[in-house]
PDB file of C-alpha atoms in Angstrom:
ATOM      1  CA  LEU A   1      64.719 133.103  83.016  1.00 84.00           C
ATOM      2  CA  ILE A   2      68.469 132.483  82.993  1.00 87.00           C
ATOM      3  CA  HIS A   3      69.629 129.118  84.340  1.00 93.00           C
ATOM      4  CA  LYS A   4      72.868 128.493  86.142  1.00 95.00           C
ATOM      5  CA  ALA A   5      75.704 127.204  83.977  1.00 96.00           C
ATOM      6  CA  ASP A   6      77.080 123.734  84.751  1.00 97.00           C
ATOM      7  CA  LEU A   7      80.583 123.826  86.172  1.00 98.00           C
ATOM      8  CA  GLN A   8      82.418 120.511  86.216  1.00 98.00           C
ATOM      9  CA  VAL A   9      84.426 119.908  89.411  1.00 98.00           C
ATOM     10  CA  ILE A  10      86.857 117.090  88.607  1.00 98.00           C
ATOM     11  CA  ALA A  11      88.810 115.409  91.421  1.00 98.00           C
ATOM     12  CA  HIS A  12      92.320 114.210  90.539  1.00 98.00           C
ATOM     13  CA  PRO A  13      93.592 110.682  91.209  1.00 98.00           C
ATOM     14  CA  ALA A  14      96.280 110.331  93.887  1.00 98.00           C
ATOM     15  CA  SER A  15      98.448 107.600  95.357  1.00 98.00           C
ATOM     16  CA  LYS A  16     100.593 106.851  98.386  1.00 97.00           C
ATOM     17  CA  ALA A  17     102.268 103.963 100.185  1.00 97.00           C
ATOM     18  CA  TYR A  18     100.746 102.296 103.244  1.00 97.00           C
ATOM     19  CA  LEU A  19     101.446 104.350 106.413  1.00 96.00           C
ATOM     20  CA  ASP A  20     102.671 107.390 104.443  1.00 97.00           C
ATOM     21  CA  GLU A  21     100.800 110.631 105.048  1.00 97.00           C
ATOM     22  CA  ASN A  22      97.889 111.236 102.707  1.00 98.00           C
ATOM     23  CA  PRO A  23      98.909 113.352  99.717  1.00 98.00           C
ATOM     24  CA  GLU A  24      97.364 116.748  99.163  1.00 98.00           C
ATOM     25  CA  LEU A  25      94.195 116.137  97.157  1.00 98.00           C
ATOM     26  CA  SER A  26      93.272 118.405  94.274  1.00 98.00           C
ATOM     27  CA  PHE A  27      90.682 119.084  91.572  1.00 98.00           C
ATOM     28  CA  HIS A  28      90.131 121.353  88.624  1.00 98.00           C
ATOM     29  CA  TYR A  29      87.180 123.074  86.976  1.00 98.00           C
ATOM     30  CA  GLU A  30      85.858 122.809  83.452  1.00 98.00           C
ATOM     31  CA  GLY A  31      83.076 124.964  82.066  1.00 97.00           C
ATOM     32  CA  PHE A  32      83.538 128.524  83.256  1.00 97.00           C
ATOM     33  CA  ALA A  33      81.564 130.998  81.138  1.00 95.00           C
ATOM     34  CA  ASN A  34      83.118 134.059  79.554  1.00 94.00           C
ATOM     35  CA  ASP A  35      86.406 134.926  81.257  1.00 95.00           C
ATOM     36  CA  ASP A  36      85.329 133.632  84.690  1.00 97.00           C
ATOM     37  CA  ASN A  37      87.630 131.622  86.925  1.00 97.00           C
ATOM     38  CA  ALA A  38      87.553 130.273  90.494  1.00 97.00           C
ATOM     39  CA  THR A  39      87.885 133.779  91.957  1.00 96.00           C
ATOM     40  CA  VAL A  40      84.264 134.583  90.982  1.00 97.00           C
ATOM     41  CA  LEU A  41      82.773 131.678  92.986  1.00 97.00           C
ATOM     42  CA  ASP A  42      80.904 132.528  96.192  1.00 97.00           C
ATOM     43  CA  ASP A  43      82.162 129.347  97.891  1.00 97.00           C
ATOM     44  CA  GLU A  44      84.716 126.938  96.383  1.00 97.00           C
ATOM     45  CA  PRO A  45      84.224 123.174  96.735  1.00 98.00           C
ATOM     46  CA  SER A  46      86.652 121.031  98.694  1.00 97.00           C
ATOM     47  CA  VAL A  47      88.047 117.586  97.956  1.00 98.00           C
ATOM     48  CA  SER A  48      88.447 114.769 100.496  1.00 98.00           C
ATOM     49  CA  THR A  49      88.757 111.035 101.090  1.00 98.00           C
ATOM     50  CA  ASN A  50      87.799 108.800 103.986  1.00 97.00           C
ATOM     51  CA  ALA A  51      91.225 107.094 103.792  1.00 98.00           C
ATOM     52  CA  THR A  52      93.630 107.903 106.614  1.00 97.00           C
ATOM     53  CA  GLN A  53      97.383 107.538 107.040  1.00 97.00           C
ATOM     54  CA  SER A  54      96.837 104.042 108.496  1.00 96.00           C
ATOM     55  CA  SER A  55      94.255 102.844 105.946  1.00 98.00           C
ATOM     56  CA  LEU A  56      95.133  99.454 104.473  1.00 97.00           C
ATOM     57  CA  ALA A  57      96.446  99.093 100.920  1.00 97.00           C
ATOM     58  CA  GLY A  58      93.600  99.429  98.435  1.00 97.00           C
ATOM     59  CA  VAL A  59      91.569 101.983  96.496  1.00 98.00           C
ATOM     60  CA  TYR A  60      89.554 104.713  98.228  1.00 98.00           C
ATOM     61  CA  ASP A  61      87.096 107.281  96.858  1.00 98.00           C
ATOM     62  CA  VAL A  62      88.168 110.891  96.422  1.00 98.00           C
ATOM     63  CA  ASN A  63      85.183 113.248  96.233  1.00 97.00           C
ATOM     64  CA  ALA A  64      84.687 116.951  95.672  1.00 96.00           C
ATOM     65  CA  THR A  65      81.790 118.456  97.615  1.00 96.00           C
ATOM     66  CA  GLY A  66      80.422 121.771  98.767  1.00 95.00           C
ATOM     67  CA  GLY A  67      80.774 124.980  96.872  1.00 94.00           C
ATOM     68  CA  GLU A  68      78.127 127.527  95.974  1.00 95.00           C
ATOM     69  CA  ASP A  69      77.584 130.189  93.426  1.00 97.00           C
ATOM     70  CA  ASP A  70      74.671 132.223  92.041  1.00 95.00           C
ATOM     71  CA  ASP A  71      75.742 131.626  88.421  1.00 96.00           C
ATOM     72  CA  TYR A  72      77.037 128.043  88.455  1.00 97.00           C
ATOM     73  CA  ARG A  73      75.631 124.620  89.284  1.00 97.00           C
ATOM     74  CA  PHE A  74      78.440 122.298  90.406  1.00 97.00           C
ATOM     75  CA  VAL A  75      78.677 118.865  88.782  1.00 97.00           C
ATOM     76  CA  TYR A  76      81.072 116.681  90.772  1.00 98.00           C
ATOM     77  CA  HIS A  77      83.326 113.981  89.353  1.00 98.00           C
ATOM     78  CA  GLY A  78      85.050 111.737  91.884  1.00 98.00           C
ATOM     79  CA  SER A  79      88.370 109.982  91.578  1.00 98.00           C
ATOM     80  CA  ALA A  80      90.455 107.551  93.627  1.00 98.00           C
ATOM     81  CA  LEU A  81      93.299 107.417  96.107  1.00 98.00           C
ATOM     82  CA  THR A  82      95.343 104.263  95.577  1.00 98.00           C
ATOM     83  CA  ILE A  83      97.279 103.053  98.610  1.00 98.00           C
ATOM     84  CA  GLY A  84     100.069 100.669  97.670  1.00 97.00           C
ATOM     85  CA  GLU A  85     102.302  98.398  99.684  1.00 97.00           C
ATOM     86  CA  ALA A  86     105.002 100.047 101.773  1.00 97.00           C
ATOM     87  CA  ALA A  87     108.672  99.159 101.612  1.00 96.00           C
ATOM     88  CA  GLN A  88     110.294  97.233 104.429  1.00 97.00           C
ATOM     89  CA  HIS A  89     113.704  95.763 105.171  1.00 97.00           C
ATOM     90  CA  ILE A  90     115.250  93.350 107.611  1.00 97.00           C
ATOM     91  CA  ALA A  91     116.768  95.697 110.152  1.00 94.00           C
ATOM     92  CA  SER A  92     118.973  93.197 111.948  1.00 91.00           C
ATOM     93  CA  LEU A  93     120.119  89.586 111.857  1.00 94.00           C
ATOM     94  CA  GLU A  94     121.896  88.379 114.986  1.00 95.00           C
ATOM     95  CA  ILE A  95     123.581  84.986 115.054  1.00 95.00           C
ATOM     96  CA  ALA A  96     126.875  83.571 116.309  1.00 95.00           C
ATOM     97  CA  SER A  97     129.377  83.364 113.443  1.00 95.00           C
ATOM     98  CA  GLU A  98     130.910  80.123 114.724  1.00 96.00           C
ATOM     99  CA  ALA A  99     130.323  77.281 117.160  1.00 97.00           C
ATOM    100  CA  VAL A 100     131.574  73.759 117.909  1.00 97.00           C
ATOM    101  CA  TYR A 101     129.800  70.528 117.000  1.00 97.00           C
ATOM    102  CA  GLY A 102     128.024  69.178 120.098  1.00 96.00           C
ATOM    103  CA  GLU A 103     127.200  72.598 121.570  1.00 96.00           C
ATOM    104  CA  ALA A 104     123.658  73.740 122.328  1.00 96.00           C
ATOM    105  CA  ALA A 105     121.460  75.206 119.587  1.00 97.00           C
ATOM    106  CA  LEU A 106     122.272  78.730 118.416  1.00 97.00           C
ATOM    107  CA  GLN A 107     119.651  81.455 118.825  1.00 97.00           C
ATOM    108  CA  LEU A 108     118.479  83.400 115.743  1.00 96.00           C
ATOM    109  CA  GLU A 109     117.165  86.951 116.027  1.00 96.00           C
ATOM    110  CA  ALA A 110     115.990  89.175 113.220  1.00 96.00           C
ATOM    111  CA  THR A 111     113.503  92.002 112.903  1.00 96.00           C
ATOM    112  CA  ALA A 112     111.741  93.503 109.909  1.00 97.00           C
ATOM    113  CA  THR A 113     110.887  97.198 109.897  1.00 96.00           C
ATOM    114  CA  SER A 114     107.270  96.222 109.164  1.00 96.00           C
ATOM    115  CA  GLY A 115     107.019  94.240 112.402  1.00 96.00           C
ATOM    116  CA  LEU A 116     106.086  91.139 110.376  1.00 97.00           C
ATOM    117  CA  PRO A 117     107.739  87.829 111.359  1.00 97.00           C
ATOM    118  CA  VAL A 118     111.053  86.831 109.800  1.00 97.00           C
ATOM    119  CA  ILE A 119     111.710  83.241 108.737  1.00 97.00           C
ATOM    120  CA  PHE A 120     115.088  81.543 108.454  1.00 98.00           C
ATOM    121  CA  VAL A 121     116.515  79.050 105.971  1.00 98.00           C
ATOM    122  CA  SER A 122     119.785  77.071 106.125  1.00 98.00           C
ATOM    123  CA  SER A 123     121.809  76.375 102.977  1.00 98.00           C
ATOM    124  CA  ASP A 124     122.945  73.062 104.559  1.00 98.00           C
ATOM    125  CA  PRO A 125     120.535  71.421 107.035  1.00 98.00           C
ATOM    126  CA  ASP A 126     123.127  68.645 107.611  1.00 98.00           C
ATOM    127  CA  VAL A 127     125.328  71.288 109.310  1.00 98.00           C
ATOM    128  CA  LEU A 128     122.723  73.689 110.730  1.00 98.00           C
ATOM    129  CA  GLU A 129     119.024  72.841 110.871  1.00 98.00           C
ATOM    130  CA  VAL A 130     116.547  75.685 111.341  1.00 98.00           C
ATOM    131  CA  ASN A 131     113.950  75.049 114.028  1.00 97.00           C
ATOM    132  CA  GLY A 132     111.906  78.264 114.380  1.00 95.00           C
ATOM    133  CA  THR A 133     114.361  80.780 115.852  1.00 95.00           C
ATOM    134  CA  GLN A 134     117.020  78.204 116.720  1.00 96.00           C
ATOM    135  CA  LEU A 135     119.780  76.520 114.752  1.00 97.00           C
ATOM    136  CA  LYS A 136     120.397  72.908 115.751  1.00 97.00           C
ATOM    137  CA  ILE A 137     124.029  71.969 115.178  1.00 98.00           C
ATOM    138  CA  ARG A 138     123.968  68.748 113.103  1.00 97.00           C
ATOM    139  CA  GLY A 139     127.590  68.501 111.928  1.00 97.00           C
ATOM    140  CA  ALA A 140     130.881  70.265 111.253  1.00 97.00           C
ATOM    141  CA  GLY A 141     131.137  72.604 108.250  1.00 98.00           C
ATOM    142  CA  SER A 142     129.592  75.908 107.249  1.00 97.00           C
ATOM    143  CA  ALA A 143     126.120  77.006 106.236  1.00 98.00           C
ATOM    144  CA  VAL A 144     124.605  80.245 105.032  1.00 98.00           C
ATOM    145  CA  ILE A 145     121.584  81.288 107.080  1.00 98.00           C
ATOM    146  CA  THR A 146     119.091  83.439 105.180  1.00 98.00           C
ATOM    147  CA  ALA A 147     116.551  85.705 106.882  1.00 98.00           C
ATOM    148  CA  ARG A 148     113.407  86.319 104.811  1.00 97.00           C
ATOM    149  CA  GLN A 149     110.268  88.430 105.151  1.00 98.00           C
ATOM    150  CA  GLY A 150     107.888  87.824 102.252  1.00 97.00           C
ATOM    151  CA  GLY A 151     105.603  90.814 102.728  1.00 97.00           C
ATOM    152  CA  SER A 152     101.836  91.080 103.154  1.00 97.00           C
ATOM    153  CA  ALA A 153      98.886  92.920 101.649  1.00 95.00           C
ATOM    154  CA  ASN A 154     100.391  96.138 103.067  1.00 97.00           C
ATOM    155  CA  PHE A 155     104.145  95.558 102.731  1.00 97.00           C
ATOM    156  CA  ASN A 156     106.388  94.533  99.857  1.00 97.00           C
ATOM    157  CA  SER A 157     108.788  91.687 100.578  1.00 97.00           C
ATOM    158  CA  ALA A 158     112.100  92.618 102.184  1.00 98.00           C
ATOM    159  CA  ALA A 159     115.484  91.929 100.631  1.00 97.00           C
ATOM    160  CA  GLU A 160     116.998  88.781 102.116  1.00 97.00           C
ATOM    161  CA  VAL A 161     119.838  89.063 104.619  1.00 97.00           C
ATOM    162  CA  ASN A 162     122.488  86.333 104.874  1.00 96.00           C
ATOM    163  CA  ALA A 163     125.057  85.283 107.461  1.00 97.00           C
ATOM    164  CA  THR A 164     127.599  82.452 107.250  1.00 97.00           C
ATOM    165  CA  VAL A 165     128.047  80.255 110.318  1.00 97.00           C
ATOM    166  CA  LEU A 166     131.092  77.997 110.732  1.00 98.00           C
ATOM    167  CA  ILE A 167     130.789  74.855 112.850  1.00 98.00           C
ATOM    168  CA  HIS A 168     134.130  73.463 114.083  1.00 98.00           C
ATOM    169  CA  LYS A 169     134.757  69.784 114.748  1.00 97.00           C
ATOM    170  CA  ALA A 170     134.446  68.720 118.365  1.00 94.00           C
TER     171      ALA A 170
END
């Protein structure tokens, strides 16, 4: 009686960023007898993951399955697909560059490519005070308004974007 030889089917680790397409998964064999190679197999295994393009950042199993041959018994070794945070940036910051003391609050608008909310900070709250998406004019002078998006489990933080606003005396 001749037993089938063990053939190791070893899945390779892979990685991608959140929302990127899944990379092509791969594996290799160890343990062919004589001068055999994959061309002698009746049915080659395949490798897959349950992670999709929109799967959240984290680690997902990569498994080789299937495959058949009269001479080999497949021994499967899984691996992992690591999904990391995606890059983002602040796509726009809209704000008036100057105003006059005593005028109504200025509107702030900014968007991050991730769709996550943007927060605003004033370098001088005695001139311009941030209140959500509005700047209350508190005095004459200038202030730098900074737009920030700190990221999430799926997105890295965005680079800050700044704008200087000049408030003229009434």
